[in-house]
mmCIF file of C-alpha atoms in Angstrom:
data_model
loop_
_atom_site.group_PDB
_atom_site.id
_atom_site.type_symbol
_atom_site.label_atom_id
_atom_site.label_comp_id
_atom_site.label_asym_id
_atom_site.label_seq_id
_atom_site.Cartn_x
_atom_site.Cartn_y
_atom_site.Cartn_z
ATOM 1 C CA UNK W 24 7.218 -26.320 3.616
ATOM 2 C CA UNK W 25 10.348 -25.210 1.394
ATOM 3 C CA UNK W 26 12.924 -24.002 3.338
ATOM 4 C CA UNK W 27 13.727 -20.035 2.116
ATOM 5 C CA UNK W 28 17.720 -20.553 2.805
ATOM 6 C CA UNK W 29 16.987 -23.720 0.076
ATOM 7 C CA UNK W 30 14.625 -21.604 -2.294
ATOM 8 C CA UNK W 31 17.927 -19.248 -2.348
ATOM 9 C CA UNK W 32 20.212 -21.700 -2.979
ATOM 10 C CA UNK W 33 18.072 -23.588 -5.695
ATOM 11 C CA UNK W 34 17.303 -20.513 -7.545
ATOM 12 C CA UNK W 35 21.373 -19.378 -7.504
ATOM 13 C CA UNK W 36 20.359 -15.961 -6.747
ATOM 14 C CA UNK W 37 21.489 -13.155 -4.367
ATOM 15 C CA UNK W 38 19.856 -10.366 -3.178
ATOM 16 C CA UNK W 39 20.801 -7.033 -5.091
ATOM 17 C CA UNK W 40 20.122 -3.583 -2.823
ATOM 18 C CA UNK W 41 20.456 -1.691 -6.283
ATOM 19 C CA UNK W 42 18.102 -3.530 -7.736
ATOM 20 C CA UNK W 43 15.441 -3.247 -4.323
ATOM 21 C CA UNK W 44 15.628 -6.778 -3.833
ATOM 22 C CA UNK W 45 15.979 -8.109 -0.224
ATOM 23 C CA UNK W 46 14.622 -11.618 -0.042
ATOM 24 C CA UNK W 47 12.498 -12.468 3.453
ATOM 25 C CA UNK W 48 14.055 -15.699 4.902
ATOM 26 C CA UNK W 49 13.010 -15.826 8.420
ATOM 27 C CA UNK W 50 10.663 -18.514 8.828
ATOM 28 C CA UNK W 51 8.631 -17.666 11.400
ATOM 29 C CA UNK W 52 7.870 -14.300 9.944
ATOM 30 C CA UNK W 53 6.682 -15.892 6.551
ATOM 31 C CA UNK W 54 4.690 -18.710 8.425
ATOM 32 C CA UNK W 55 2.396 -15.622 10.187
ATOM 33 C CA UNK W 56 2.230 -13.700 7.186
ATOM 34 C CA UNK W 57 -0.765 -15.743 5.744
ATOM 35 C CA UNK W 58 -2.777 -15.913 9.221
ATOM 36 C CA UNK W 59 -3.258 -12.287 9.689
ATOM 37 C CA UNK W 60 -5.874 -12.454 6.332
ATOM 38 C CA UNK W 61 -9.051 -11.436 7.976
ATOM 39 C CA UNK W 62 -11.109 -14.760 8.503
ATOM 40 C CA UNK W 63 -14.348 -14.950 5.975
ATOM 41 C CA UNK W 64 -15.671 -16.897 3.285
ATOM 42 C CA UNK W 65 -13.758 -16.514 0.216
ATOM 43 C CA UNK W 66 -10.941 -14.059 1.250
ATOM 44 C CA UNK W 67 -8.609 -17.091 0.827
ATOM 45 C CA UNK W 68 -9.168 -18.505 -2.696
ATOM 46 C CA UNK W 69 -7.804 -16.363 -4.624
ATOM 47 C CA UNK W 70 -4.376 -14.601 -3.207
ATOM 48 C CA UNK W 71 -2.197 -12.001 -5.341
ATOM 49 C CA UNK W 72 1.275 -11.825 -3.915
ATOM 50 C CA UNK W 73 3.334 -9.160 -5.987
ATOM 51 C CA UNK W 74 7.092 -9.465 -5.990
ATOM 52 C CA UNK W 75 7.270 -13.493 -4.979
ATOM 53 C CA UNK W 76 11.025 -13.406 -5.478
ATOM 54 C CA UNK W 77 11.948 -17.192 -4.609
ATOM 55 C CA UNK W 78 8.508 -17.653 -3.771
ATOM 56 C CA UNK W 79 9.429 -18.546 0.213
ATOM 57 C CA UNK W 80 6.058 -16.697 0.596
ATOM 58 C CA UNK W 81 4.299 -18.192 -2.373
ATOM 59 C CA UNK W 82 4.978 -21.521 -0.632
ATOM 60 C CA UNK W 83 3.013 -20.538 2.786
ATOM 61 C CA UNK W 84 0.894 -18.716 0.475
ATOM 62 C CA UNK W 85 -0.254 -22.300 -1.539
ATOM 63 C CA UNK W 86 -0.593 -24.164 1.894
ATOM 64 C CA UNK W 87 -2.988 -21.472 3.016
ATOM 65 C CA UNK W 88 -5.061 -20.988 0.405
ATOM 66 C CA UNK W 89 -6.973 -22.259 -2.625
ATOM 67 C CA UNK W 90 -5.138 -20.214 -5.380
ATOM 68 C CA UNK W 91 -2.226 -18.284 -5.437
ATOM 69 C CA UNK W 92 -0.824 -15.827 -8.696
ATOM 70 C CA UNK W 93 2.314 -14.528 -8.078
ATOM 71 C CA UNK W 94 3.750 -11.413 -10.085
ATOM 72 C CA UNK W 95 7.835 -11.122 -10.489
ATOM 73 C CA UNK W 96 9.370 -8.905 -12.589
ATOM 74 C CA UNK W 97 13.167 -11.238 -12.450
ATOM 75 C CA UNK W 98 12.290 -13.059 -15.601
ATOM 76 C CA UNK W 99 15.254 -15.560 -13.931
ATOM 77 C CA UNK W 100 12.935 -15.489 -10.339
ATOM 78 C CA UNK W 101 10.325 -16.135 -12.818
ATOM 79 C CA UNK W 102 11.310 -18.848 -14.767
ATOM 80 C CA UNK W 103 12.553 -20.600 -11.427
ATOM 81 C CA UNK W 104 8.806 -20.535 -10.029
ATOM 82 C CA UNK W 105 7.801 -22.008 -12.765
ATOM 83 C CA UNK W 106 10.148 -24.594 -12.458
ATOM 84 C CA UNK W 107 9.987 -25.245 -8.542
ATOM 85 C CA UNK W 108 6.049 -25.172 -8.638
ATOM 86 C CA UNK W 109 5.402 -27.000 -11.822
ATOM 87 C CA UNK W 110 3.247 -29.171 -9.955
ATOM 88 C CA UNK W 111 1.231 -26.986 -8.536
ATOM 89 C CA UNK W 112 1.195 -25.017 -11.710
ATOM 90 C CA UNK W 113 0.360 -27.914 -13.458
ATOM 91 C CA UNK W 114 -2.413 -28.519 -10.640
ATOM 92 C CA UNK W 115 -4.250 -25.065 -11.268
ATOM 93 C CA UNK W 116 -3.080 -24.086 -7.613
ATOM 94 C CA UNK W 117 -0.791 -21.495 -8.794
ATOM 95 C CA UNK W 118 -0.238 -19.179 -11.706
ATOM 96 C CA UNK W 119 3.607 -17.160 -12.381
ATOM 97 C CA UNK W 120 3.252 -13.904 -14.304
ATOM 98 C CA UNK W 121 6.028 -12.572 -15.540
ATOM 99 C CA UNK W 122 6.092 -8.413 -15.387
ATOM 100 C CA UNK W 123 5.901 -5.184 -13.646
ATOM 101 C CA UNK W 124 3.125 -5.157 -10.965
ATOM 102 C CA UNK W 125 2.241 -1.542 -12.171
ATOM 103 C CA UNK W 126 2.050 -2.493 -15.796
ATOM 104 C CA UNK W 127 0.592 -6.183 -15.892
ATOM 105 C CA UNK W 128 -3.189 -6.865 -15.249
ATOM 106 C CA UNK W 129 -4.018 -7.468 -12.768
ATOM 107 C CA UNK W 130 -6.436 -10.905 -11.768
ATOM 108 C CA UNK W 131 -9.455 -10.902 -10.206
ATOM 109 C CA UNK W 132 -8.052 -11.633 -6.491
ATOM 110 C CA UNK W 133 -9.474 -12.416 -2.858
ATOM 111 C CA UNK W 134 -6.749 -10.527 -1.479
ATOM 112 C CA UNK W 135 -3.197 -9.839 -1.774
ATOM 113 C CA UNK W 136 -0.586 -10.908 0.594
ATOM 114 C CA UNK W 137 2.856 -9.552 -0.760
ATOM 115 C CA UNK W 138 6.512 -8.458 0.471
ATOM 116 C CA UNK W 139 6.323 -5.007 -1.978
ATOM 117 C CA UNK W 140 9.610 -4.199 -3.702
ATOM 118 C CA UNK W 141 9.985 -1.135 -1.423
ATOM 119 C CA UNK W 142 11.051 1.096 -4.463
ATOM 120 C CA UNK W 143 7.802 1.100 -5.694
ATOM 121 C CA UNK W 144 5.507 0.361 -2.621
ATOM 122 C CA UNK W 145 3.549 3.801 -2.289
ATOM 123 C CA UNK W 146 2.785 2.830 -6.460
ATOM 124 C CA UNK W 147 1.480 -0.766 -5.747
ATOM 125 C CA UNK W 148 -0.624 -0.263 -2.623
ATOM 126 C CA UNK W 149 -2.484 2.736 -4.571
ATOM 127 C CA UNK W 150 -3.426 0.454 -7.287
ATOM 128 C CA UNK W 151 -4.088 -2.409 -5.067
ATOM 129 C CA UNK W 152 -5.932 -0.453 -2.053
ATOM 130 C CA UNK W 153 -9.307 1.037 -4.362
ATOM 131 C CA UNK W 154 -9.734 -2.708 -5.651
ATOM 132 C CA UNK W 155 -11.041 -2.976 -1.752
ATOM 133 C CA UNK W 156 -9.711 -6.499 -0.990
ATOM 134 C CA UNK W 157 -7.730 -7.418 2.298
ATOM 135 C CA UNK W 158 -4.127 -6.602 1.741
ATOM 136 C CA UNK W 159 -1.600 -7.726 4.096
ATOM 137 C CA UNK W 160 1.270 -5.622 2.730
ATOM 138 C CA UNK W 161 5.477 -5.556 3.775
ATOM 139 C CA UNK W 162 6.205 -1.759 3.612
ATOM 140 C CA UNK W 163 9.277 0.133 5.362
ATOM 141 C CA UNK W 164 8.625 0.681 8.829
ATOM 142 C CA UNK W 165 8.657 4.701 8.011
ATOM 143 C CA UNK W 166 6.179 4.352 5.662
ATOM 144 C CA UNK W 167 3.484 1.880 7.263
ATOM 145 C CA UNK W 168 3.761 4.019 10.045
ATOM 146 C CA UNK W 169 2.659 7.131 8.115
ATOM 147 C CA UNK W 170 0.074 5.217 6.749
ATOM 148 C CA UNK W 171 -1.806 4.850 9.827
ATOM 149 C CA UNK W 172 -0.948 7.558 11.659
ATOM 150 C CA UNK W 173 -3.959 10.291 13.332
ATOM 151 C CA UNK W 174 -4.507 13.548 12.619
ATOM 152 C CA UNK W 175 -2.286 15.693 14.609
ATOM 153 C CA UNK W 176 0.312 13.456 14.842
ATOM 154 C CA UNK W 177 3.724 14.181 13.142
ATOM 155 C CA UNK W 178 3.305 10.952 10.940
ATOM 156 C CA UNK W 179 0.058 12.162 9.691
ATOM 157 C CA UNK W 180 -0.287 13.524 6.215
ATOM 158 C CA UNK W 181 -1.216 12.654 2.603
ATOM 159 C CA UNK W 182 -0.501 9.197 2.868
ATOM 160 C CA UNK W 183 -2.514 8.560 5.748
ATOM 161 C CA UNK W 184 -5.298 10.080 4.555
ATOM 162 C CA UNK W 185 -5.494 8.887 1.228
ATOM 163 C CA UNK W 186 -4.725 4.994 2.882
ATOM 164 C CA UNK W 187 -7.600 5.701 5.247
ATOM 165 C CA UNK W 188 -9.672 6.279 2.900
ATOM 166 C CA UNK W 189 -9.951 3.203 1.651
ATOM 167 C CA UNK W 190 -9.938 1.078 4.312
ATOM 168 C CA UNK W 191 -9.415 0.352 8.315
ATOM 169 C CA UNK W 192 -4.925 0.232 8.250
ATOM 170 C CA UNK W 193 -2.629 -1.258 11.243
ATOM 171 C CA UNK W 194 0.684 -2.531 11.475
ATOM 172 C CA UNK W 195 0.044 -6.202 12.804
ATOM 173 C CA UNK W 196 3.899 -6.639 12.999
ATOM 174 C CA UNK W 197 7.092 -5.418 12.976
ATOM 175 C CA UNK W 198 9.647 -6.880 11.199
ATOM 176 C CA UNK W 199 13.835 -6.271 11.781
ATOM 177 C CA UNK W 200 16.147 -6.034 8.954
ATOM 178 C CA UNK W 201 17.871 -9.551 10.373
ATOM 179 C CA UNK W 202 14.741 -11.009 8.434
ATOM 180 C CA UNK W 203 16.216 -10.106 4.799
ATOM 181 C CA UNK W 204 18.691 -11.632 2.689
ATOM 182 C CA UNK W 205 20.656 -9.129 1.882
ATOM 183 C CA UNK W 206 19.292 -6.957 5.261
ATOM 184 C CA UNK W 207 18.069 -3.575 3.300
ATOM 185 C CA UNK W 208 18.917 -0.356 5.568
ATOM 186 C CA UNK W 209 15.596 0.383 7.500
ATOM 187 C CA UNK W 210 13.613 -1.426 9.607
ATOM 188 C CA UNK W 211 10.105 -2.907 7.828
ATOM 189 C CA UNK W 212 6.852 -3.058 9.381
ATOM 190 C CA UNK W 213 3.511 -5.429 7.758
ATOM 191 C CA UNK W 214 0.046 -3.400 7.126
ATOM 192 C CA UNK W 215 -3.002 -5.152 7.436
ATOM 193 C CA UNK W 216 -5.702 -3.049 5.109
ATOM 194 C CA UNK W 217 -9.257 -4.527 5.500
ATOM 195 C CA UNK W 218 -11.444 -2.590 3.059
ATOM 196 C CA UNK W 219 -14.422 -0.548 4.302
ATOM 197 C CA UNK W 220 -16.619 2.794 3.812
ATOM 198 C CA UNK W 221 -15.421 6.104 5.024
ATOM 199 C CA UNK W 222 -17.288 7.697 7.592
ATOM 200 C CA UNK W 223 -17.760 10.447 5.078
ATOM 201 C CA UNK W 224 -18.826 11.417 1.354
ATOM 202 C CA UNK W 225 -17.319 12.498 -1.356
ATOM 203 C CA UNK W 226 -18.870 13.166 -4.849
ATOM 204 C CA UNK W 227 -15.801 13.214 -6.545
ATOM 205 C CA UNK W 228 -12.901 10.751 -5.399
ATOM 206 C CA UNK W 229 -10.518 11.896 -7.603
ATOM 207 C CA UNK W 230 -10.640 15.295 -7.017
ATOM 208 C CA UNK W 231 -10.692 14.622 -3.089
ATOM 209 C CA UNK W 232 -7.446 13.321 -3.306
ATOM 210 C CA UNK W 233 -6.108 15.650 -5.646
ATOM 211 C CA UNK W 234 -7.174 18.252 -3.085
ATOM 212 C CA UNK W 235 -5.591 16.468 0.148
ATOM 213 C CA UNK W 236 -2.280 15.962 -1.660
ATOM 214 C CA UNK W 237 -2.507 19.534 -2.836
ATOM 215 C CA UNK W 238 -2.819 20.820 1.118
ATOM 216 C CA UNK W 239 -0.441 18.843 2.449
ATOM 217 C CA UNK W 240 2.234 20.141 0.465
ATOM 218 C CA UNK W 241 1.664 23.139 2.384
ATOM 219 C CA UNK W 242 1.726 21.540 5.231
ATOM 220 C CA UNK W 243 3.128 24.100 7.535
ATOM 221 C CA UNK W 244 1.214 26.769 5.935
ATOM 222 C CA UNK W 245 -2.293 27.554 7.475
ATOM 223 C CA UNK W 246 -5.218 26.025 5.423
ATOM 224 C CA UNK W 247 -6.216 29.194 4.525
ATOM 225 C CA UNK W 248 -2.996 29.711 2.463
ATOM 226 C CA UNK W 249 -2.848 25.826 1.622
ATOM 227 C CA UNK W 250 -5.725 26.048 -0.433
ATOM 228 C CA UNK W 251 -5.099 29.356 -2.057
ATOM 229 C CA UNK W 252 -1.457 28.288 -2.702
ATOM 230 C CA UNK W 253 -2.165 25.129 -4.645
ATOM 231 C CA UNK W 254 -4.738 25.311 -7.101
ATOM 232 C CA UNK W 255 -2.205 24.314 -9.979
ATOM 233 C CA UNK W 256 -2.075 20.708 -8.187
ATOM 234 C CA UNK W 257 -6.363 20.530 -6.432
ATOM 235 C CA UNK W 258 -7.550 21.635 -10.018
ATOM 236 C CA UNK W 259 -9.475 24.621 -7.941
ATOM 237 C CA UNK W 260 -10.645 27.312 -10.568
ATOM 238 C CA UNK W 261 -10.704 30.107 -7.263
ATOM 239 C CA UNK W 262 -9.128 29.192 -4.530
ATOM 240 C CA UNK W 263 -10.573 32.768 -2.874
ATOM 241 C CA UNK W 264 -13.975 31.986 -3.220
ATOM 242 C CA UNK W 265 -13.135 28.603 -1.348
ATOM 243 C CA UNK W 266 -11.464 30.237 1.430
ATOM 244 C CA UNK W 267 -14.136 33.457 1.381
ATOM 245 C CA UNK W 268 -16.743 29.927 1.929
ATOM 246 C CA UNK W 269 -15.589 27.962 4.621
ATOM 247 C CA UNK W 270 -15.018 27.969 8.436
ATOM 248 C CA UNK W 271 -12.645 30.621 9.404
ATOM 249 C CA UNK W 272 -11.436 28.556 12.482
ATOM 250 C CA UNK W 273 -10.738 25.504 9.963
ATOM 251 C CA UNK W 274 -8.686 27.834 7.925
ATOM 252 C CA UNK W 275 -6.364 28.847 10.621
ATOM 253 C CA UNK W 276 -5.531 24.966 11.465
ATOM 254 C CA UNK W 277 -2.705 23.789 9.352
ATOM 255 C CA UNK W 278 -3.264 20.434 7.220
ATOM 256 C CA UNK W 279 -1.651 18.063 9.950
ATOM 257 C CA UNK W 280 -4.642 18.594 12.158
ATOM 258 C CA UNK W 281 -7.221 18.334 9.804
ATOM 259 C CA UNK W 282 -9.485 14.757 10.120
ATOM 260 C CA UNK W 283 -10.443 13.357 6.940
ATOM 261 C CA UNK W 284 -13.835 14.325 7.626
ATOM 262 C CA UNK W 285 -13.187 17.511 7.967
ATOM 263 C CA UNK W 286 -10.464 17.556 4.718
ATOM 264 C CA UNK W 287 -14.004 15.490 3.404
ATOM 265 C CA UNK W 288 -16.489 18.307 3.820
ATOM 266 C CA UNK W 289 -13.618 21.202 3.001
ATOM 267 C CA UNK W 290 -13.130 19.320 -0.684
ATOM 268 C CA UNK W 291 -16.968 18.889 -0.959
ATOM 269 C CA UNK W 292 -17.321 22.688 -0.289
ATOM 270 C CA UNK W 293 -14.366 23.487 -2.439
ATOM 271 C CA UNK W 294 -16.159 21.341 -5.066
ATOM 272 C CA UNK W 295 -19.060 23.474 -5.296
ATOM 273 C CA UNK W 296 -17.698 27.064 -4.562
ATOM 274 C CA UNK W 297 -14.079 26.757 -6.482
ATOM 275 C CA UNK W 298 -14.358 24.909 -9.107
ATOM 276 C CA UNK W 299 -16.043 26.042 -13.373
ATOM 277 C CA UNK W 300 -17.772 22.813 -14.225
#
């Protein structure tokens, strides 16, 4: 297994907090990163790992599984993959693409096990979480805890919501900033995402989150004036004639105690009642 302090050294890189890059070199942290994939036939042979860096992960990542592609942006961090896994390269085990994670395309992947650039995490988990493959996903601590916190909790909001709807979200792991090479400023935390169903229906995805991100920046308004409030960001037509329609004891509960069922069935109502198709 290559050693991350070595990967560092080979590469003749350093960590750059202005450019969000904080390298992961503890080794037992990196050696469980691949085990908490859920177990099941073909989740491991084809991984994604976004942001390999000096591709300490990528080389866990290759002993784990039957084909690895690793996206970095560094086109230096790129071209030293390329160099320090030729074999494998050369092999078929691994591919290197050089680019943005929000801009290349992407393969078609297993599952994705990646230490996010944290600058654009919330970006890269949105595009990677309605592909429904297992993601085991580096996030800050802050945010991986919003991401799977309940409703009526202070940590619960749009994030959560919108991450749950996707698929079942825990933090396996919690991970100190003594990990990282440069040590960033706040503590990180890994998210296991295995992909499932909601327990409720929605005819129109898009506009379901539209509408959740639209309440919660209301958030300490009442639903009642969340919905009324926001219909430049849900895409409502009458916000009124949503309110007028639903329960009257749901619109006196502010968004942070809202289930997403019940945020579900609001957005299917406001669907039908608010909206000039």
């Amino acid at each position: 297994m290559r050693d991350p302090e070595g990967l560092l050294a080979r590469a003749g890189v350093r960590g750059d907090p202005n450019r969000d890059q904080h390298f992961l070199v503890d080794d037992r942290v990196l050696d469980r990163l691949p085990s908490y994939l859920p177990e099941g036939e073909g989740v491991r042979e084809h991984v994604l790992e976004i942001g390999a860096g000096n591709g300490a992960l990528t080389a866990r990542l290759l002993a784990e599984c039957e084909r690895v592609t690793a996206i970095e942006r560094d086109p230096e961090l790129a071209a030293f993959l390329r160099e320090e896994f030729a074999d494998e390269i050369a092999a078929g085990d691994l591919t290197v693409v050089e680019g943005d994670a929000l801009d290349v395309d992407l393969p078609q992947f297993s599952a994705s096990v990646s230490n996010l650039p944290y600058g654009a995490s919330s970006q890269i988990a949105f595009r990677l979480l309605p592909l429904k493959r297992p993601l085991v996903l580096m996030f800050q601590k802050e945010f991986a805890e919003r991401m799977v916190a309940d409703a009526g909790t202070d940590d619960y909001g749009r994030l959560s919501v919108s991450a749950q709807h996707y698929a079942d979200v825990e933090i396996v792991e919690p991970v100190p900033k003594e990990a990282f090479s440069p040590p960033p400023a706040v503590e990180s935390a890994v998210v296991r995402a295995t992909p499932r169903d909601p327990e409720y229906a929605v005819d129109d995805e898009d506009f379901f989150l539209d509408f959740v991100k639209a309440v919660f920046t209301q958030r300490r308004k009442t639903m009642r004036n969340a919905v009324r409030n926001t219909v430049h960001i849900s895409g409502l037509d009458d916000g009124d004639a949503v309110v007028d329609a639903a329960d009257e004891d749901l619109m006196g509960m502010r968004p942070g105690k809202v289930s997403p069922s019940r945020l579900a069935a609001l957005a299917t109502l406001a669907d039908d009642v608010g909206r000039n198709d």
